[in-house]
Coordinates of C-alpha atoms in Angstrom, one line a residue:
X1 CA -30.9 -54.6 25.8
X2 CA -27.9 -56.5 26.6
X3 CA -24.6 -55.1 28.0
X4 CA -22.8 -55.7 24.7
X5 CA -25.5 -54.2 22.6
X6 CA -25.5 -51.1 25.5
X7 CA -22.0 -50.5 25.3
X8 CA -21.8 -50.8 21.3
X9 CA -24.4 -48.0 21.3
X10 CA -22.5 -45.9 24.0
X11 CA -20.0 -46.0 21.6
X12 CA -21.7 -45.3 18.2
X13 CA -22.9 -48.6 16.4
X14 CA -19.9 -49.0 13.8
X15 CA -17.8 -46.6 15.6
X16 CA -15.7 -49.4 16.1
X17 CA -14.9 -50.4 12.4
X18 CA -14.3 -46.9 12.0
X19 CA -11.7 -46.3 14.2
X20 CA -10.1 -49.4 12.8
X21 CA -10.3 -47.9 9.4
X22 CA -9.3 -43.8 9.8
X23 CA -6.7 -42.2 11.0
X24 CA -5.9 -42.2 14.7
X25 CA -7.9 -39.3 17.1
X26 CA -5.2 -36.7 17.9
X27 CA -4.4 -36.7 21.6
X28 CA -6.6 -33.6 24.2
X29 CA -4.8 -30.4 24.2
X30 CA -3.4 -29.8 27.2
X31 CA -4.0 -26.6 29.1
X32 CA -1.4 -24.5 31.0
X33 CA -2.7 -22.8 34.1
X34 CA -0.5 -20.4 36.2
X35 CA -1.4 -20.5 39.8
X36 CA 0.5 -17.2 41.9
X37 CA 0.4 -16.6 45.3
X38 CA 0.2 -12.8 46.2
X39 CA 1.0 -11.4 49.7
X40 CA 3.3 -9.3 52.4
X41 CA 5.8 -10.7 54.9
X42 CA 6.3 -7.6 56.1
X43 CA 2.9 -6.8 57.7
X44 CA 1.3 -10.5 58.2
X45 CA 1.6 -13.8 59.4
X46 CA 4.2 -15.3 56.9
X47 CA 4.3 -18.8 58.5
X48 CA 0.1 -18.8 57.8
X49 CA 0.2 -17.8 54.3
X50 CA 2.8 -19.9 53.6
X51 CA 0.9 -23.0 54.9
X52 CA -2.2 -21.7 52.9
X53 CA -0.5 -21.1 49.8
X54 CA 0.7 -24.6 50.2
X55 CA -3.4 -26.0 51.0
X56 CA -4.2 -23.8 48.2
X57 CA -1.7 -25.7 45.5
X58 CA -3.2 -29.0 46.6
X59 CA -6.4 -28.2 46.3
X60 CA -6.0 -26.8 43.3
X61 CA -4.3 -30.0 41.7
X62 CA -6.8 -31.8 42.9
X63 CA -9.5 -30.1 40.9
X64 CA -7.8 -29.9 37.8
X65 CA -8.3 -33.0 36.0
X66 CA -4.8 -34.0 35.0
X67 CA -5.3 -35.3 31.3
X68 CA -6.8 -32.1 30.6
X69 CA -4.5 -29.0 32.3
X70 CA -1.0 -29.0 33.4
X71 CA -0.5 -26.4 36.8
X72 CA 2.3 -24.5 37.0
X73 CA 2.4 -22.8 40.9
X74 CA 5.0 -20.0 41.6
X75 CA 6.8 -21.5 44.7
X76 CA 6.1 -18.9 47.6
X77 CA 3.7 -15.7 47.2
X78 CA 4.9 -12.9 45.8
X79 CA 5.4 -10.0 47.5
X80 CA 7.0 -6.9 45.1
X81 CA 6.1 -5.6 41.4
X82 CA 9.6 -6.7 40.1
X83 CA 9.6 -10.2 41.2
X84 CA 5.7 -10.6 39.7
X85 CA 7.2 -9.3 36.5
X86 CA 9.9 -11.7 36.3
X87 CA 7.4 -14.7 37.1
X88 CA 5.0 -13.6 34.7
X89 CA 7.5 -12.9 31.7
X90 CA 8.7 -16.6 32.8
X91 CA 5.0 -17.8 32.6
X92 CA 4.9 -16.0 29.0
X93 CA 7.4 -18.0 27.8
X94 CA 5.8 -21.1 29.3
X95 CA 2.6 -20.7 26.8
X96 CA 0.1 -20.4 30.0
X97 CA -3.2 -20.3 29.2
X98 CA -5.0 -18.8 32.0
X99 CA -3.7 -17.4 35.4
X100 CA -5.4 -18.1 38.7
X101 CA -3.7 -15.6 41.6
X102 CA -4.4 -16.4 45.3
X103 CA -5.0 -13.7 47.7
X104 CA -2.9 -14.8 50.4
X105 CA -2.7 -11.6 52.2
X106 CA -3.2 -7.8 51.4
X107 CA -0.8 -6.6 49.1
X108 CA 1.1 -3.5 47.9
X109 CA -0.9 -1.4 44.8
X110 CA 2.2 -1.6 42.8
X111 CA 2.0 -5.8 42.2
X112 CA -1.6 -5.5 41.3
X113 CA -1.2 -2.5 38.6
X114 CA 1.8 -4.5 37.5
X115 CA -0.2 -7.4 37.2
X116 CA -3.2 -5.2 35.4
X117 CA -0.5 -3.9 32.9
X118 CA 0.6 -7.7 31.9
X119 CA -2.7 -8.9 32.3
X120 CA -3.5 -5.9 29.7
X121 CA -0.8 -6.9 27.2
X122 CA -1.3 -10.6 27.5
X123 CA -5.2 -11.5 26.7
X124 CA -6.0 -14.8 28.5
X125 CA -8.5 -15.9 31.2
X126 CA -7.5 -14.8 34.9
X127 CA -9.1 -15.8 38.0
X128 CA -9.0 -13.9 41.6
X129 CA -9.5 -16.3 44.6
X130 CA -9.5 -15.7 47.8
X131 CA -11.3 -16.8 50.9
X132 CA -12.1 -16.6 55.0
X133 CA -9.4 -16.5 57.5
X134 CA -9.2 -17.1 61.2
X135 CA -10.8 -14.1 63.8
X136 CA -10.8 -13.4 67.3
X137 CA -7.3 -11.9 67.4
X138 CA -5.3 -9.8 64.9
X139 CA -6.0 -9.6 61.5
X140 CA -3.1 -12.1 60.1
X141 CA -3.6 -11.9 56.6
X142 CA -6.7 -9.2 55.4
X143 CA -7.4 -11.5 52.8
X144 CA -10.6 -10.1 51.7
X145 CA -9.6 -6.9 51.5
X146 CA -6.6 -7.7 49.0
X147 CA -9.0 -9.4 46.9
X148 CA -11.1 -6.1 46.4
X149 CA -8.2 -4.1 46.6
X150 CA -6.6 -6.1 43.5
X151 CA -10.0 -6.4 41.4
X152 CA -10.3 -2.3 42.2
X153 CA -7.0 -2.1 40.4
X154 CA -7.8 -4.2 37.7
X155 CA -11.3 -2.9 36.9
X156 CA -10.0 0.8 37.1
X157 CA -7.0 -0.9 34.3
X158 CA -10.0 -2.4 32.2
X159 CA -8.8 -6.2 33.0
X160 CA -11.7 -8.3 32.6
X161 CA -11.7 -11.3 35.5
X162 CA -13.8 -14.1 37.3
X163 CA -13.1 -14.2 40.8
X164 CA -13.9 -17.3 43.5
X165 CA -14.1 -16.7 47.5
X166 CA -14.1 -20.4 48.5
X167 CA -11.5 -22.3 50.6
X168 CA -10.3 -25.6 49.1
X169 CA -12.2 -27.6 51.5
X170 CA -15.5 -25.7 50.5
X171 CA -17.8 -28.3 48.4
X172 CA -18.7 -25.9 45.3
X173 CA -14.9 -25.6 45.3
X174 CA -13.7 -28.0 42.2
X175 CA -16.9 -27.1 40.4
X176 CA -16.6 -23.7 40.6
X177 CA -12.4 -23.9 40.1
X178 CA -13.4 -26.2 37.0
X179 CA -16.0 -23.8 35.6
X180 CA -13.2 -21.2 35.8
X181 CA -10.8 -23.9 33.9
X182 CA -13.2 -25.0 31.1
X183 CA -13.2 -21.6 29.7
X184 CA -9.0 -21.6 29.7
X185 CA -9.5 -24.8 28.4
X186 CA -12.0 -23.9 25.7
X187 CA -10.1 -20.9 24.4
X188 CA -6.6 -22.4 24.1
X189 CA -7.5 -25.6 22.8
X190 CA -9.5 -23.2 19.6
X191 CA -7.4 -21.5 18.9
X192 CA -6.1 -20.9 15.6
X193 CA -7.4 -24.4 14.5
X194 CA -9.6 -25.1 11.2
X195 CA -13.3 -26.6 11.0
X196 CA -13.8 -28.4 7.5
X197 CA -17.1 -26.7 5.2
X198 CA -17.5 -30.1 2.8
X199 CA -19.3 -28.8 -0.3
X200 CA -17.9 -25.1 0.2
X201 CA -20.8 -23.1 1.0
X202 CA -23.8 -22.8 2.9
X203 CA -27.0 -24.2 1.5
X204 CA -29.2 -22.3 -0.8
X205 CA -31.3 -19.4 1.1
X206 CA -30.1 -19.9 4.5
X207 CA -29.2 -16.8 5.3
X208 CA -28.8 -17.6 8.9
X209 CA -25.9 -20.2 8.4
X210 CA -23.7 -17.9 7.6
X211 CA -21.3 -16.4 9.7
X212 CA -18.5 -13.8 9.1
X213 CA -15.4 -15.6 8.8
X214 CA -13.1 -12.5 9.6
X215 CA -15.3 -12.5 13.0
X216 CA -15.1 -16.0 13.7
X217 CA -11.4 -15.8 13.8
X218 CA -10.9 -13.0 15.1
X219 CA -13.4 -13.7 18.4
X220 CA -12.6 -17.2 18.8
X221 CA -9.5 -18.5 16.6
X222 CA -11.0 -20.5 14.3
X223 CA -10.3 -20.7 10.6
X224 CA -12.8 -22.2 7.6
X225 CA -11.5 -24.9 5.1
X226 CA -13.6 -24.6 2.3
X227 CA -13.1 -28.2 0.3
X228 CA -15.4 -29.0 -2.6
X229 CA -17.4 -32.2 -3.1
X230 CA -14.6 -33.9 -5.5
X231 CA -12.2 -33.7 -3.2
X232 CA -14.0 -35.6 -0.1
X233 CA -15.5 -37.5 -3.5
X234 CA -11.7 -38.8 -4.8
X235 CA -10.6 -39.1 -0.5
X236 CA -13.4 -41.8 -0.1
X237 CA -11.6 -44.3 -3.0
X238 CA -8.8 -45.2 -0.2
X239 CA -11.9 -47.4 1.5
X240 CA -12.0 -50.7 0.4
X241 CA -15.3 -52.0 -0.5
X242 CA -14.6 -54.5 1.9
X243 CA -14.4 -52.3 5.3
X244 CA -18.0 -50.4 3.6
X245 CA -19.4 -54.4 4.1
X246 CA -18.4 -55.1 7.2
X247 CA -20.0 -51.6 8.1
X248 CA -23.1 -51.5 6.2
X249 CA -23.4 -55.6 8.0
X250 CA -23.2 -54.4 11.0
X251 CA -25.5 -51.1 10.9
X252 CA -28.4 -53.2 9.7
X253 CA -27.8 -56.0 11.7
X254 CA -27.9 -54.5 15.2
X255 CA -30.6 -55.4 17.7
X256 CA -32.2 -51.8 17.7
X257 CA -32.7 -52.0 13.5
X258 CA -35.8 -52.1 13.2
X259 CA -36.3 -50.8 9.9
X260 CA -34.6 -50.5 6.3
X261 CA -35.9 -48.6 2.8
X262 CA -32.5 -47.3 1.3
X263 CA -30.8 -49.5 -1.5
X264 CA -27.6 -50.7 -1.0
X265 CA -26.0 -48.6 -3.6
X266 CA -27.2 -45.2 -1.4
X267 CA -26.3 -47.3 1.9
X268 CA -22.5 -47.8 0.1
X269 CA -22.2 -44.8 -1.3
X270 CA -23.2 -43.2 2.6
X271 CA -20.9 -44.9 4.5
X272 CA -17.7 -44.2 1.7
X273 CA -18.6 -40.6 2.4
X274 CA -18.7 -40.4 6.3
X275 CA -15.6 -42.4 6.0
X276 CA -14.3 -39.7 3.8
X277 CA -15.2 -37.4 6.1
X278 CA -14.2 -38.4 9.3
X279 CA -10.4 -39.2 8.0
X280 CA -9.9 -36.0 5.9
X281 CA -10.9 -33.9 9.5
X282 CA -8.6 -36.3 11.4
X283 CA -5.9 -35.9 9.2
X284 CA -6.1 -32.2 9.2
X285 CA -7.0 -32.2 13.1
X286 CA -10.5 -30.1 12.6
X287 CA -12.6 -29.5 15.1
X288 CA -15.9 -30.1 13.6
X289 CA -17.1 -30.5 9.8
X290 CA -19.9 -28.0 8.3
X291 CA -22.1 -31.0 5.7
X292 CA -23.6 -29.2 2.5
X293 CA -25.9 -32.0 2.4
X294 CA -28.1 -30.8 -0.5
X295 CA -28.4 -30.0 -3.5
X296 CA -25.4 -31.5 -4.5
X297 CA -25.5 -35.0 -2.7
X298 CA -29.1 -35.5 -4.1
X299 CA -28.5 -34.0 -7.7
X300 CA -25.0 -35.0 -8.5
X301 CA -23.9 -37.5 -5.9
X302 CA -27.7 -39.6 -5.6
X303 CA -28.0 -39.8 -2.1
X304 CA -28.9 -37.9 1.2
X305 CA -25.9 -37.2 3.3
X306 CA -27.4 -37.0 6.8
X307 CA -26.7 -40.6 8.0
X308 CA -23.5 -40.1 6.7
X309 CA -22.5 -37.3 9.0
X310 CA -24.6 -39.1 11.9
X311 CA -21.9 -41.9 12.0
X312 CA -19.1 -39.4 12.1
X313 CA -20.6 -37.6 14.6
X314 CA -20.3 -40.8 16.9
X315 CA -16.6 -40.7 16.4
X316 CA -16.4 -37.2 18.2
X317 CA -16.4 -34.9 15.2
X318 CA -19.3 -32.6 15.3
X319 CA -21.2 -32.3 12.4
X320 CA -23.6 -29.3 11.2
X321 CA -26.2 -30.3 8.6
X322 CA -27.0 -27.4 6.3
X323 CA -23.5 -25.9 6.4
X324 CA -24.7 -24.0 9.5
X325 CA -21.3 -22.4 10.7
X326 CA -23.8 -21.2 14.0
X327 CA -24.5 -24.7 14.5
X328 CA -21.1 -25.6 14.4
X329 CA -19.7 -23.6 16.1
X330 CA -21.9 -24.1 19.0
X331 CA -21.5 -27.8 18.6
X332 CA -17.4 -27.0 19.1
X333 CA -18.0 -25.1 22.0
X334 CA -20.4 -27.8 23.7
X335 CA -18.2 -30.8 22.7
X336 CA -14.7 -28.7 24.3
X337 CA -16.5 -27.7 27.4
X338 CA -18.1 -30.9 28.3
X339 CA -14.1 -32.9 27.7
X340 CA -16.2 -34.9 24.8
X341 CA -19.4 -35.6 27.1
X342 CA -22.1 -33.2 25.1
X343 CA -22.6 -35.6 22.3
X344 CA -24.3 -32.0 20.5
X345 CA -26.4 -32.1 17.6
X346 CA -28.4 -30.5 15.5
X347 CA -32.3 -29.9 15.0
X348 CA -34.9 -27.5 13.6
X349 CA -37.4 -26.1 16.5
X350 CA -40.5 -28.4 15.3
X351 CA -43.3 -28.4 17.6
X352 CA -44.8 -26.4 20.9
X353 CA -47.1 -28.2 23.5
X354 CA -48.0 -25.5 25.8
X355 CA -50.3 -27.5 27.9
X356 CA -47.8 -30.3 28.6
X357 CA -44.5 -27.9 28.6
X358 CA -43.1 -29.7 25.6
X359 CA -41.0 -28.1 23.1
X360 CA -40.5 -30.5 19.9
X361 CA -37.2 -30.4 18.2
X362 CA -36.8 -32.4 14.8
X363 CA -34.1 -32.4 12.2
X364 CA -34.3 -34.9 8.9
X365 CA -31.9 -37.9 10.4
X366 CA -28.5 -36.9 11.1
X367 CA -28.0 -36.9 14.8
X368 CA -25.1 -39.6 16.3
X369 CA -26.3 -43.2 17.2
X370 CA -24.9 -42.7 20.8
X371 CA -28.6 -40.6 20.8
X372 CA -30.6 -43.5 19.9
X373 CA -33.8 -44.2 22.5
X374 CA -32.6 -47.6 23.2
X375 CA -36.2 -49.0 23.7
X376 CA -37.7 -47.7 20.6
X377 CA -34.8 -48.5 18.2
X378 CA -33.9 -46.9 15.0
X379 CA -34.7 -47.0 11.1
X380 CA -32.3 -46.7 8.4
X381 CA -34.8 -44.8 5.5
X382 CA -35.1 -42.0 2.5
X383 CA -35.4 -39.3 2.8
X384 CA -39.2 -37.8 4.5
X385 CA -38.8 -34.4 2.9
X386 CA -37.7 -35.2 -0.5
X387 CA -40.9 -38.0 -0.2
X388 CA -43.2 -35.3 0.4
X389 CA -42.4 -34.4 -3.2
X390 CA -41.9 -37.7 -4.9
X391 CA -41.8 -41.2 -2.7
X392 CA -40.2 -43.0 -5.3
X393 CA -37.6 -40.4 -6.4
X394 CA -36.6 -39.8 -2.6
X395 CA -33.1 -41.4 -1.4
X396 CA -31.3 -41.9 1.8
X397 CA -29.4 -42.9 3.6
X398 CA -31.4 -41.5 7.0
X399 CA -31.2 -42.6 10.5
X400 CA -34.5 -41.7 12.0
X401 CA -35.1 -42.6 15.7
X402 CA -36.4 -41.1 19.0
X403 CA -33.9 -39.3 21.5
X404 CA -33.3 -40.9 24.3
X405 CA -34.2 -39.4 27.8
X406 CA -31.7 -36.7 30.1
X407 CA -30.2 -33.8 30.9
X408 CA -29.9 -31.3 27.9
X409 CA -28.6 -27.9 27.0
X410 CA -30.4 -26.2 24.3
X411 CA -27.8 -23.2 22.4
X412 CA -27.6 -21.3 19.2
X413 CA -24.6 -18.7 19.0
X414 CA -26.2 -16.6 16.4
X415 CA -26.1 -15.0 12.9
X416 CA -24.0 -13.1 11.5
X417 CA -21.4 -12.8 13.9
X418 CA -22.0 -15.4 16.9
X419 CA -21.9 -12.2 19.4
X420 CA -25.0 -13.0 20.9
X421 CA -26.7 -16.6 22.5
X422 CA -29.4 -18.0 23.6
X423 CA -29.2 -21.2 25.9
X424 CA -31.8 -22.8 28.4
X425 CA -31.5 -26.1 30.0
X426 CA -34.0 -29.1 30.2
X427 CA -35.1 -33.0 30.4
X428 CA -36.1 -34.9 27.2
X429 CA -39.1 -36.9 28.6
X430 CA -40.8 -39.4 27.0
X431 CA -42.9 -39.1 24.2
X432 CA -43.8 -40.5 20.3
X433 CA -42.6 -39.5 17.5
X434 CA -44.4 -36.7 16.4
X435 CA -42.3 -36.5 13.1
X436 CA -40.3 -39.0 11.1
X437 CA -36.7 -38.5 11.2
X438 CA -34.9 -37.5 14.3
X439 CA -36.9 -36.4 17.2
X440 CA -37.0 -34.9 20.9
X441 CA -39.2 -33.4 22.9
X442 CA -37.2 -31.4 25.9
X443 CA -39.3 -30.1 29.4
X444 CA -38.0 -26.5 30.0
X445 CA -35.8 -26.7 33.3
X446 CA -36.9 -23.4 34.4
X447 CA -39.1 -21.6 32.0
X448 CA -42.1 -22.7 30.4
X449 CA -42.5 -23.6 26.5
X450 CA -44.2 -20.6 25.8
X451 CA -41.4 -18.3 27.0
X452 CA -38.9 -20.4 25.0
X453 CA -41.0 -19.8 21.7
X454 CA -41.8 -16.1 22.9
X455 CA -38.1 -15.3 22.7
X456 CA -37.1 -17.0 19.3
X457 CA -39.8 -15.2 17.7
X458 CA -40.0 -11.9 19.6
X459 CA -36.7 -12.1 18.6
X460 CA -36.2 -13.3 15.0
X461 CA -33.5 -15.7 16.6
X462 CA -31.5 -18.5 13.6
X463 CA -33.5 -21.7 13.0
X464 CA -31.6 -24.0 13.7
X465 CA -31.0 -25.3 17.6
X466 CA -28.4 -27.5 19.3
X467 CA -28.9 -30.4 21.4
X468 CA -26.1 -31.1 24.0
X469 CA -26.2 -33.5 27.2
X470 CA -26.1 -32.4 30.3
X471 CA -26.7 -29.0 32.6
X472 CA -24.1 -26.8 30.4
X473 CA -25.4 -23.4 30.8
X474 CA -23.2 -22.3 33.5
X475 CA -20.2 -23.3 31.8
X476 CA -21.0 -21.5 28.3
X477 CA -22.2 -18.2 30.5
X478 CA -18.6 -18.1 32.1
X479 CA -17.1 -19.2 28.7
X480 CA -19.1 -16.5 26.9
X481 CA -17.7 -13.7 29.8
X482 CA -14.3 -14.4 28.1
X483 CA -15.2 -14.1 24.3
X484 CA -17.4 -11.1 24.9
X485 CA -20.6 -12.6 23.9
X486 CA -24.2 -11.3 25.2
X487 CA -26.6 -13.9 26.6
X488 CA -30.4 -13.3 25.4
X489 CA -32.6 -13.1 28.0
X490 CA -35.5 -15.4 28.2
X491 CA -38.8 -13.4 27.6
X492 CA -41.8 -14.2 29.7
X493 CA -44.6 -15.3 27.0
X494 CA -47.9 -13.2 28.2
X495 CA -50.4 -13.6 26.1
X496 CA -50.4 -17.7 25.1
X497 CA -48.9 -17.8 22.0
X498 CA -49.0 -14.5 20.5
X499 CA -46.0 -11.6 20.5
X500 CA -44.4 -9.0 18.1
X501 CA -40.8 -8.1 17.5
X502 CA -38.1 -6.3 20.0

């Protein structure tokens, strides 16, 4: 494949023509994290904790990628409960977002329960860091001790925290300082924003696609627009039949087609929808879109929608087949945490290969072109499942292809409430397509296949799974700290393939 063709697909296919047709991409939220210094002149070496403090703020800027978070960094430690106050009430006003407080030196117990009462009445992400100091003469700053001294406070207050013992020049530092961040991050940029469910509801008898919407704002921020079929219907006439052309040309003509069934009327009518759908969640800034893509599609509408919400799934805008609010939600969180880089979607578990440590993941056609194997191509087609009914009555438009090969997070925040998780990490390794459509087969990273199965059946865990890229399970554990969500262990499968319920 040639660089044009490589970066085309790194893009999405017709992402291109899209972009040129919708409305613009919002700018990245912008996070505001508070950075305090905490210590005592009175007892310590000021002139080192100053020039800490001052190491401490450069590192820190350094890690913070700066079209992402904005630091704000009191000027000197702090050294007494009514000058905290005042900086935190002027933080408050700022909008910050999370607080990161650097142990400089031991402190009184007065700042830190003044901090655990703010803390307390203000509910965001804090962060307790500290690290070594220099020995072999008197002890200059005792910063260790502050550390546990403050998070002694704060526990005995109830103040949930994260806390980091690393200097700057330390090389986990900016991963661990930007694990910390992602979940500030995450949170702010949430909250109280709207995900788009296109068709209204949830798809006949899946139960586990639901999720409680009072919990779902409550936990995390987010709000449900419900918008029926017409509406996204009547939003598609503003596209010209023109742009759908140029589209539709050049989705069929690329290199990596290999393949085409679907009729030109279904191919249209796709494309006018994912158009539809992709400027109606830019316009009202959603975060992802939940796709009813049957009955109605097929009955009233004539065509399958999953290729439609494939292409608007290259633009950045998750998509859940199903109207899976788990699945889209999960998809949010893996697309915020990863700045964009996650590139989730959505599959049914499909297939176990015990021998070879294989778990198969399928799902009908709807994943992003960005996902496409680039060596095996892709097929535009009709539907596989409505075939197995009728072959002549089934309708598309499908984009059915093989994964291609990386890092991968597998999640599922899960029904009814998205309190609990499961997430594991692995490779997608090489293999055929076991079943038309859209397919993976992922190597666990550090369990076997078995145990992976063991523990969504033991279990009785939601059906459908989400695909990110890239090692993402550290981030999502710290994330899930802040939004009080449990993380399923992973049950050790011990007798093959064979278990009952918890």
């Amino acid at each position: 494949m040639g660089l044009l063709e490589k970066s085309i697909i790194e893009g999405g296919i017709v992402s291109d023509l899209f972009e040129s047709a919708i409305a613009p991409k919002k700018p990245n939220y912008i996070a505001k994290i508070a950075l305090v210094g905490v210590g005592l002149e009175e007892h310590f070496d000021w002139q080192s904790i100053l020039k800490n403090y001052a190491n401490a703020k450069t590192g820190l800027k350094n890690a913070l990628p700066k079209e992402r978070f904005e630091l704000i960094a009191s000027e000197a430690p702090i050294q007494s409960k009514e000058a905290i106050y005042t900086w935190l009430k002027e933080m408050q006003a700022q909008g910050i977002d999370g607080l990161i407080i650097y142990q400089a030196s031991f402190i009184a117990g007065d700042l830190a329960a003044t901090l655990a009462r703010w803390l307390n009445q203000n509910k965001i992400p804090v962060l307790s860091w500290s690290h070594d100091e220099e020995t072999g003469g008197r002890l200059s700053n005792n910063r260790l001790c502050g550390q546990n001294f403050l998070l002694n406070i704060f526990n005995s207050c109830g103040v949930k925290f994260s806390w980091l013992f690393e200097s700057p020049d330390d090389d986990a530092f900016n991963g661990n300082i930007l694990k910390f961040a992602k979940s500030v991050y995450v949170k702010a940029s949430i909250n109280q924003k709207s995900v788009g469910m296109v068709g209204g509801f949830r798809v006949p008898g899946f139960y586990d696609c639901e999720l409680n919407e009072l919990s779902l704002l409550n936990r995390f921020g987010i709000k449900v627009d419900r918008i029926d079929f017409d509406t996204i219907w009547q939003h598609g006439k503003k596209f010209t039949d023109d742009i759908i052309g140029q589209i539709k040309e050049q989705l069929l003509g690329h290199s990596l087609c290999k393949f085409n069934n679907v009729n030109d009327e279904q191919i249209n009518k796709s494309i006018r929808l994912s158009l539809a759908m992709a400027d109606y969640a830019r316009l009202h800034d959603y975060l992802g879109i939940g796709l009813k893509n049957w009955p109605e599609l097929f009955d009233t509408y004539g065509i399958a929608g999953d290729g439609a919400g494939a292409l608007v799934q290259d633009l950045g805008i998750p998509v859940a087949d199903e109207s899976d609010m788990g699945a889209l939600l999960t998809m949010i969180l893996m697309h915020q945490i990863s700045f964009g880089n996650a590139i989730p979607t959505l599959v049914d578990l499909s297939l176990i290969n015990k021998d070879d440590n294989r778990v198969g993941f399928w799902h009908c056609g709807g994943a992003p072109t960005k996902l496409i194997h680039p060596e095996t191509g892709f097929e535009v087609r009709n539907h596989s499942i409505l075939e197995n009914f009728d072959v002549e009555s089934s309708m598309g438009m499908l984009l059915e292809f093989l994964h291609k090969q990386g890092q991968v997070t597998i999640a599922k925040y899960q029904y009814p409430e998205a309190s609990k998780v499961l997430t594991w990490e692995g490779n997608i390794r090489p293999s055929e397509m076991a079943f038309r459509g859209s397919y993976a087969e992922v190597e666990p990273r550090k369990n076997s296949a078995g145990d992976i199965l063991s523990t969504v059946l033991n279990n009785g865990l939601d059906h459908h799974w989400i695909i990110g890229r890239g090692y993402l399970q550290k981030d999502l554990t710290e994330l899930n700290h802040w939004l009080d969500i449990s993380n399923i262990e992973i049950e050790i499968s011990k007798d093959h393939l064979y278990g009952h319920s918890n």
